[in-house]
Coordinates of C-alpha atoms in Angstrom, one line a residue:
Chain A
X1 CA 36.3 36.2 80.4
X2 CA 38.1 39.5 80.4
X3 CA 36.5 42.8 79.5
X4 CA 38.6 43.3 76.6
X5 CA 37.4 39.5 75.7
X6 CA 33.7 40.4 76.2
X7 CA 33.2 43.3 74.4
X8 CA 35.1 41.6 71.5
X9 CA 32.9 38.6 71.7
X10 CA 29.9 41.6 71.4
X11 CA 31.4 43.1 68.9
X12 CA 31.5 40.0 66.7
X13 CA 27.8 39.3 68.1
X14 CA 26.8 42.8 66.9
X15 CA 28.4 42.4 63.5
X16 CA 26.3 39.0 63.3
X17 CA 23.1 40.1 64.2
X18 CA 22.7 43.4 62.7
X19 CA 19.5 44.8 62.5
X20 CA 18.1 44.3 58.8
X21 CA 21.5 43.9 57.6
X22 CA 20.0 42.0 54.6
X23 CA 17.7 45.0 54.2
X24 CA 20.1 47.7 54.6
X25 CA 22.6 45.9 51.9
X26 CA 20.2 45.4 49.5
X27 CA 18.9 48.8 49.3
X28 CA 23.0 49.8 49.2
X29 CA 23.1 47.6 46.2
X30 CA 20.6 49.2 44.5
X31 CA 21.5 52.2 44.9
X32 CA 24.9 51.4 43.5
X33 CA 23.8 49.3 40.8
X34 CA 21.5 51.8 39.2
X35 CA 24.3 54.8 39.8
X36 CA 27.0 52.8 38.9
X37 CA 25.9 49.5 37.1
X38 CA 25.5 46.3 38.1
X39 CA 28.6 45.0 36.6
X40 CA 30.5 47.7 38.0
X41 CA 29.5 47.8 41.8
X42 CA 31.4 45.5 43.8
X43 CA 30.4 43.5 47.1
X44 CA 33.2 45.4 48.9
X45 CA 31.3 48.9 47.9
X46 CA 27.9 47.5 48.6
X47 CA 28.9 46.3 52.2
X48 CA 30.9 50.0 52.9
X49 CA 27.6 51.9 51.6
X50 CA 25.5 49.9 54.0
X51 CA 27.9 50.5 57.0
X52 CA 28.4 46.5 56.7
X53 CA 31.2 43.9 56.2
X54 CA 31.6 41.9 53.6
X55 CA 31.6 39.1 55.8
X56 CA 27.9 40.1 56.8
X57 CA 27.3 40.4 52.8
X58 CA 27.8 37.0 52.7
X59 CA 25.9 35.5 55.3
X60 CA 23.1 37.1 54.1
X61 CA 23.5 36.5 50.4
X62 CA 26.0 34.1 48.0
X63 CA 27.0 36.7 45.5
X64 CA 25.6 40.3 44.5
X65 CA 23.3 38.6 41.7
X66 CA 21.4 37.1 44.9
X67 CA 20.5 40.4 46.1
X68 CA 17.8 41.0 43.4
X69 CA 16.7 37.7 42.9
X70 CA 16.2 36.8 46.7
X71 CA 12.8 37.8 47.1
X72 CA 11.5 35.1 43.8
X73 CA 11.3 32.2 46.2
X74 CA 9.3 34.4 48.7
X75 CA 6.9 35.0 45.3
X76 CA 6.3 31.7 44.3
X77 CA 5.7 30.2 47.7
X78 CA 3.0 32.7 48.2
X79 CA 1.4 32.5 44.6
X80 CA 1.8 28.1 45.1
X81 CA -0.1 28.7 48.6
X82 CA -2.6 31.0 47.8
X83 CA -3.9 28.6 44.3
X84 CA -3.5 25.5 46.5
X85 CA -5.8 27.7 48.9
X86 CA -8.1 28.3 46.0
X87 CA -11.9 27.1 46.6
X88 CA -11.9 23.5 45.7
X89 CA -15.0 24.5 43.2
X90 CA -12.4 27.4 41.6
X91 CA -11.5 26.0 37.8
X92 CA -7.5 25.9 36.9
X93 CA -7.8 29.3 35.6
X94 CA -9.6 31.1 38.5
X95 CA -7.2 29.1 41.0
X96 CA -4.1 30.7 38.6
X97 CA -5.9 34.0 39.1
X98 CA -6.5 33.6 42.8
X99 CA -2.7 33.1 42.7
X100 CA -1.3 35.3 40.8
X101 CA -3.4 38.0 42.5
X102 CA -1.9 37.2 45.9
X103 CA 1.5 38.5 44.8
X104 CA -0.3 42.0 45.9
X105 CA 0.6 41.5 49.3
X106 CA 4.4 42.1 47.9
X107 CA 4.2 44.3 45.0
X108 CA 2.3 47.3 47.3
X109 CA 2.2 51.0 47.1
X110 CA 5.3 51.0 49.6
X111 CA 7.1 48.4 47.3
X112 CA 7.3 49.8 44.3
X113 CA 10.3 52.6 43.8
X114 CA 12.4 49.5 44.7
X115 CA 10.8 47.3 42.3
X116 CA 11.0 50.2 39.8
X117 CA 15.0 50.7 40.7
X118 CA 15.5 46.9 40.3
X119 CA 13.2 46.2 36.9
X120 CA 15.4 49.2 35.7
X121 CA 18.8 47.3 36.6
X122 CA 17.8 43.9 34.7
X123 CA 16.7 45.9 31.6
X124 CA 20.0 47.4 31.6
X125 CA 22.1 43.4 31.9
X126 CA 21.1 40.6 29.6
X127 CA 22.7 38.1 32.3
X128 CA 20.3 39.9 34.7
X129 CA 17.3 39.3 32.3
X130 CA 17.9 35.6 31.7
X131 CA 17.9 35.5 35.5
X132 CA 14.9 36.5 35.3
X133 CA 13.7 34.5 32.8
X134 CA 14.8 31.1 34.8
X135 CA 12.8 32.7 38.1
X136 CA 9.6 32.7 35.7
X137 CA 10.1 29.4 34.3
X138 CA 10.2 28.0 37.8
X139 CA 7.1 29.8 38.9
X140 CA 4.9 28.5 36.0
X141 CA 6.5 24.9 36.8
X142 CA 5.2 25.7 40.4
X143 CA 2.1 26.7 39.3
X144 CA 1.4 23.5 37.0
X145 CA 2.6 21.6 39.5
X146 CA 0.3 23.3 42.0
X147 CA -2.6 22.7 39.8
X148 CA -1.7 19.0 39.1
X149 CA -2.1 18.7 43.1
X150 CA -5.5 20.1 42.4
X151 CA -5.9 17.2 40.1
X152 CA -6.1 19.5 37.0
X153 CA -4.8 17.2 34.1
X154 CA -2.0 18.1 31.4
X155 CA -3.0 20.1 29.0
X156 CA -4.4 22.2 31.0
X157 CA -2.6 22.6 34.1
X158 CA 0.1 23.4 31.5
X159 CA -1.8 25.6 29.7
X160 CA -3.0 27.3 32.5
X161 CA 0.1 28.3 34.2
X162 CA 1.7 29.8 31.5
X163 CA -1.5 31.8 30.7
X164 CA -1.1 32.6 34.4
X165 CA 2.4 34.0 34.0
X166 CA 1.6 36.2 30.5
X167 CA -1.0 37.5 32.8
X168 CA 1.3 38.2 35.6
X169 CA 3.8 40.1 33.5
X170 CA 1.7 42.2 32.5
X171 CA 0.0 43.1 35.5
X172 CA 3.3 43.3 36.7
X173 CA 4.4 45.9 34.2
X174 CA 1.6 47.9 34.5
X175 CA 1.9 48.4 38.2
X176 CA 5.1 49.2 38.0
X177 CA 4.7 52.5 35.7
X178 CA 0.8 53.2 37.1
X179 CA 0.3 55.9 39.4
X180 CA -3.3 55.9 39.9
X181 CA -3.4 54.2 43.2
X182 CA -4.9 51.1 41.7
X183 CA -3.6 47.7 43.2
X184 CA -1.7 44.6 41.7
X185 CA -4.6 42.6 42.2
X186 CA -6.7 44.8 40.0
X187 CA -4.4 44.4 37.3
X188 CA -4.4 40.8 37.9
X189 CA -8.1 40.8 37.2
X190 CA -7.8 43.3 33.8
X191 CA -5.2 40.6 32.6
X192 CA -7.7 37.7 33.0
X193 CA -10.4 39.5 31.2
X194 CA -8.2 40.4 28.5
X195 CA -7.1 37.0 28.5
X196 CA -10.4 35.6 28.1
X197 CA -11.5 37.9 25.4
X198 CA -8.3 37.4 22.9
X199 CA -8.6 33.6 23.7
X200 CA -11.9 33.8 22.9
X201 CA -11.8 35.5 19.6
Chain B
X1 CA 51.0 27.3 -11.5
X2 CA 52.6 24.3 -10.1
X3 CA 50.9 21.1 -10.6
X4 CA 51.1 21.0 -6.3
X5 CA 50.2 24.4 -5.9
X6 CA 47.0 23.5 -8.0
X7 CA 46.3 20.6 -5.6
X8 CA 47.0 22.5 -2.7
X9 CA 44.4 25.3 -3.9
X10 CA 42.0 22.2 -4.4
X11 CA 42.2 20.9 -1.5
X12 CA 41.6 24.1 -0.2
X13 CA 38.7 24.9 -1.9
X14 CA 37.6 21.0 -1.1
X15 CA 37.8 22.1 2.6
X16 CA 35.8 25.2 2.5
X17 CA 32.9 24.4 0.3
X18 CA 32.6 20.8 1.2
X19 CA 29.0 19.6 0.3
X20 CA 26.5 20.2 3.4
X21 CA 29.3 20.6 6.1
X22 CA 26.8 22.3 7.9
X23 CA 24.4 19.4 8.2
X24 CA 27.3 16.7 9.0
X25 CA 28.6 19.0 11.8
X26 CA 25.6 19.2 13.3
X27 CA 24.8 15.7 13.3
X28 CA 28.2 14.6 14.2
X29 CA 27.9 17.3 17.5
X30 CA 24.4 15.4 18.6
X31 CA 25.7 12.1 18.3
X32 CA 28.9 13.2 20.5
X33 CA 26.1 15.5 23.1
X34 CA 24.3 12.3 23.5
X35 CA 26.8 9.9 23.7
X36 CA 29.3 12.1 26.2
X37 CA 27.7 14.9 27.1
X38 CA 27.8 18.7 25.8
X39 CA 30.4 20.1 28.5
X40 CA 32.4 17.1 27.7
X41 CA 32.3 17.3 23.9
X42 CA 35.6 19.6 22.1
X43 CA 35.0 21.0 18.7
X44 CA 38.0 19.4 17.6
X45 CA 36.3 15.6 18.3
X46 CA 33.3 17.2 16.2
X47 CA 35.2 18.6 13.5
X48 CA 36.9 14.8 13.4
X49 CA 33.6 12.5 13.7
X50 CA 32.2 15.1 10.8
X51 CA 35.4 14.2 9.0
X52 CA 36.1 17.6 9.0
X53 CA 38.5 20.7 10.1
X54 CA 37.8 22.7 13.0
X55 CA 37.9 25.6 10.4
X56 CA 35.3 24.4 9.0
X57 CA 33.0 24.0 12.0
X58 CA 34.2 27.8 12.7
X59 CA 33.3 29.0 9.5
X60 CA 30.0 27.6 9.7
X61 CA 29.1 27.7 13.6
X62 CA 30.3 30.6 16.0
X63 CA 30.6 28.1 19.1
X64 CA 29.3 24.2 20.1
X65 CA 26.5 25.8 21.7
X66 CA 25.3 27.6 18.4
X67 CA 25.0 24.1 16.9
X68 CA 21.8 24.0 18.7
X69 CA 20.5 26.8 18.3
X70 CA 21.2 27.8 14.9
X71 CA 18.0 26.8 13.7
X72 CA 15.7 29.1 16.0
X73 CA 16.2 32.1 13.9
X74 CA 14.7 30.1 10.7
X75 CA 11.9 29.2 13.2
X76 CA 11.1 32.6 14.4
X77 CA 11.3 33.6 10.9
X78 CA 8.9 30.8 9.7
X79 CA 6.4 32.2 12.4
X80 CA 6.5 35.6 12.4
X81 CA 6.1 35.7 8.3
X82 CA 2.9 33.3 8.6
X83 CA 1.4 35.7 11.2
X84 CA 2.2 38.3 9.5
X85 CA 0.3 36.2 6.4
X86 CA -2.5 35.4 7.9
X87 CA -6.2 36.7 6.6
X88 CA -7.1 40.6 7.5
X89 CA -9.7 39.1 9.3
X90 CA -7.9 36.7 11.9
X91 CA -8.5 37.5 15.0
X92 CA -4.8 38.1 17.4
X93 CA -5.1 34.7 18.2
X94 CA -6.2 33.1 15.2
X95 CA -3.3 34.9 13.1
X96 CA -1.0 33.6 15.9
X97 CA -2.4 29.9 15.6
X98 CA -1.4 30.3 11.9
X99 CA 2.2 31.3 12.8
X100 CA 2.8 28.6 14.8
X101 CA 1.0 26.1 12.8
X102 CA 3.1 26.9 10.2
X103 CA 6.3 25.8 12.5
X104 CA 5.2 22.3 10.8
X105 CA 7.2 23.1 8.2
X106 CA 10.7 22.3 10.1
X107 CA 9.0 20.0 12.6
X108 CA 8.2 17.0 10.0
X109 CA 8.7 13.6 10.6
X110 CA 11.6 13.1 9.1
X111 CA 13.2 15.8 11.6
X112 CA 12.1 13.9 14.6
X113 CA 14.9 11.8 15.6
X114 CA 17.0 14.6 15.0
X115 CA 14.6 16.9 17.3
X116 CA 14.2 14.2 20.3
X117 CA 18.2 13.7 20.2
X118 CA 18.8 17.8 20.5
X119 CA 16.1 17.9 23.6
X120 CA 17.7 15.0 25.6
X121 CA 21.1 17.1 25.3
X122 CA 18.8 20.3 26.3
X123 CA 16.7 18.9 29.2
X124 CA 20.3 17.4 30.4
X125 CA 21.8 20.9 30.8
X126 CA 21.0 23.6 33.0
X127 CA 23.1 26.2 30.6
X128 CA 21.6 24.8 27.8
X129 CA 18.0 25.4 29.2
X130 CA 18.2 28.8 29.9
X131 CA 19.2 29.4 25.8
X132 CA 16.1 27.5 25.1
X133 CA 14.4 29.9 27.4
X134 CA 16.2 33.2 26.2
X135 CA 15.1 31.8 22.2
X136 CA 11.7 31.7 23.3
X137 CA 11.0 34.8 25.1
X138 CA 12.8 36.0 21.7
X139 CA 9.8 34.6 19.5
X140 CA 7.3 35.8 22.3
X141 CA 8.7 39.5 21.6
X142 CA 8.9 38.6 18.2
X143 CA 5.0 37.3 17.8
X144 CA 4.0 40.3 20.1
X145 CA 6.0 43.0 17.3
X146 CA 4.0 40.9 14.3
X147 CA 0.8 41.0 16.0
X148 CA 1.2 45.1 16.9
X149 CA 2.2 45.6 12.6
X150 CA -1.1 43.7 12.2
X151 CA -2.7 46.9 14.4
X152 CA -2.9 44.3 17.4
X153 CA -2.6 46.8 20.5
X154 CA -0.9 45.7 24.0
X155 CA -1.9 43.8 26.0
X156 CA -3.9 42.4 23.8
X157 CA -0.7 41.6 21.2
X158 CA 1.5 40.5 24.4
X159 CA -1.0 38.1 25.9
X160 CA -1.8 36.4 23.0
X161 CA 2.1 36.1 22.0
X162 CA 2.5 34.2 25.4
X163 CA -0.4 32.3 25.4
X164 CA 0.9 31.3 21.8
X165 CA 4.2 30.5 23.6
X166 CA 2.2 28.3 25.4
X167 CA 0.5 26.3 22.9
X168 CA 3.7 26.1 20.9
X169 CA 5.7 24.3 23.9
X170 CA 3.0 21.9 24.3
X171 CA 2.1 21.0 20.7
X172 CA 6.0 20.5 20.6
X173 CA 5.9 18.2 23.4
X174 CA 3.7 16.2 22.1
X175 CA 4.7 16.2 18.7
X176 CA 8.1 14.9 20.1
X177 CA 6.3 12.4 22.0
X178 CA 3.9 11.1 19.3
X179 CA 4.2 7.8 17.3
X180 CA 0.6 7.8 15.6
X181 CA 1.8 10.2 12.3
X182 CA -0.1 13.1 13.5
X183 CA 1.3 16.7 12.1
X184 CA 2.8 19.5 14.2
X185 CA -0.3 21.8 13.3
X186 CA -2.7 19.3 14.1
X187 CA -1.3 19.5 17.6
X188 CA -0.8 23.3 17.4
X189 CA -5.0 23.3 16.5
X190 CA -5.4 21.0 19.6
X191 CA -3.3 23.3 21.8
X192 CA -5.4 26.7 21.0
X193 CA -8.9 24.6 21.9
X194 CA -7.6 23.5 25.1
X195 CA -6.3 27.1 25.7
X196 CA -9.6 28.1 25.1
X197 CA -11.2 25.4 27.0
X198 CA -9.6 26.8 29.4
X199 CA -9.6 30.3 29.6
X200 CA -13.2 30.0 29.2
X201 CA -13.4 27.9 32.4

């Protein structure tokens, strides 16, 4: 192989197997969506912000909806582990909670301006919102399903989920704008005492 | 004016208040959705089958998909006026079990065919889905606003919107499912004591 050859082939390598790439872009795209808007900001401008191609772009995502929706499938694996991890004694509604609670190990303290940049981007798209929608229909499906497993019959594993997911958007909300210090799993807690008292009354 | 001009005119007038239109439009676009699928169906067939104009269907629905959906704003109407009627003393939930309960009065038996044939067409399209899904977080936001006039504060007013949500899709479900005569609000007062059940657990 000739030098000129090699450092090519390196090149190529390097373009490949740059480090955090998918990091990098999607903080790039943030950016621009929330300077620019999201229907505005092109893949071209995302990959050039992020001192990327948009060849890389596209190995790490299909299109620039992808970028703020990747991290949903992470979500609902960990919230489907941790009630399937739930103490086999815990009822459907405590498993939920066990659940929904784990989702602290992503929405931290170092987490949240990006969450806050990206919650501000849907609210500004309806397209973006229904997204949004569809990722929290197929987390309470998970979460039935989950319970089901658990052998939790319909109603209530039903029932339960979607509790589950009121309780998780408003946790979720309330993280986002708190700035006590408090974590998500604290607000997961709140939600499921409020729960239980307006179910209750 | 001429005797043809007069017929013309007629016929006219024939075409654009023809006697429930809306109703045979509707039914003609199911029958088509069910028998050949939504994406496949044209207006101009519907218009047809109805044995009507496609100016017609336009001056009555906006697009193929509204025929669907056109009745979700009576619904979320229906509900937010009961809640908003229910006693002083109801508690958030208890003035939301009225609300939906009171969906019963568009989900009768003799609506049931017609419902079943409209969610075989749903459950058989993506697109379709996330419309259902958008018109629901609609009546969530909608059932959260009634509660909050009622003096309801958050999260109180959200969480017992969703959890209504909640008992609303699986009184529905069953409702669709249900051969033994029962009524939509019995199923609606089955739903809140499982929620309950539940919650409690």
């Amino acid at each position: 192989m000739s030098a000129a050859a090699m450092t090519a082939s390196i090149g190529s390598d390097m373009g490949r197997w740059q480090p955090n790439a998918a990091g990098r872009l999607q903080k790039a795209a943030l950016e621009l969506y929330a300077k620019r808007g999201y229907e505005e900001t092109t893949v071209a401008e995302i990959a050039e912000r992020a001192g990327l191609t948009e060849r890389t772009f596209f190995r790490h995502f299909t299109d620039k909806r992808e970028v703020l929706f990747r991290g949903s499938h992470e979500l609902e694996g960990l919230i489907v582990d941790a009630v399937e991890g739930a103490p086999a004694a815990a009822t459907p509604i405590e498993a939920i909670a066990v659940g929904v609670a784990a989702a602290g190990a992503i929405f931290d303290a170092p987490s949240r301006p990006h969450a806050r940049q990206r919650q501000a981007v849907i609210e500004a798209n309806p397209e973006l919102q229904e997204r949004e929608l569809v990722k929290l229909a197929s987390l309470a499906a998970a979460l039935a399903e989950a319970l089901r497993r658990r052998g939790v019959q319909d109603p209530a594993a039903e029932l339960s989920a979607d509790a589950g997911i009121a309780v998780f958007r408003v946790a979720f909300d309330r993280w986002l704008h708190d700035d006590s210090g408090r974590e998500f799993a604290q607000f997961v807690r709140d939600g499921i005492a409020e729960l239980r008292t307006v179910t209750s009354g």
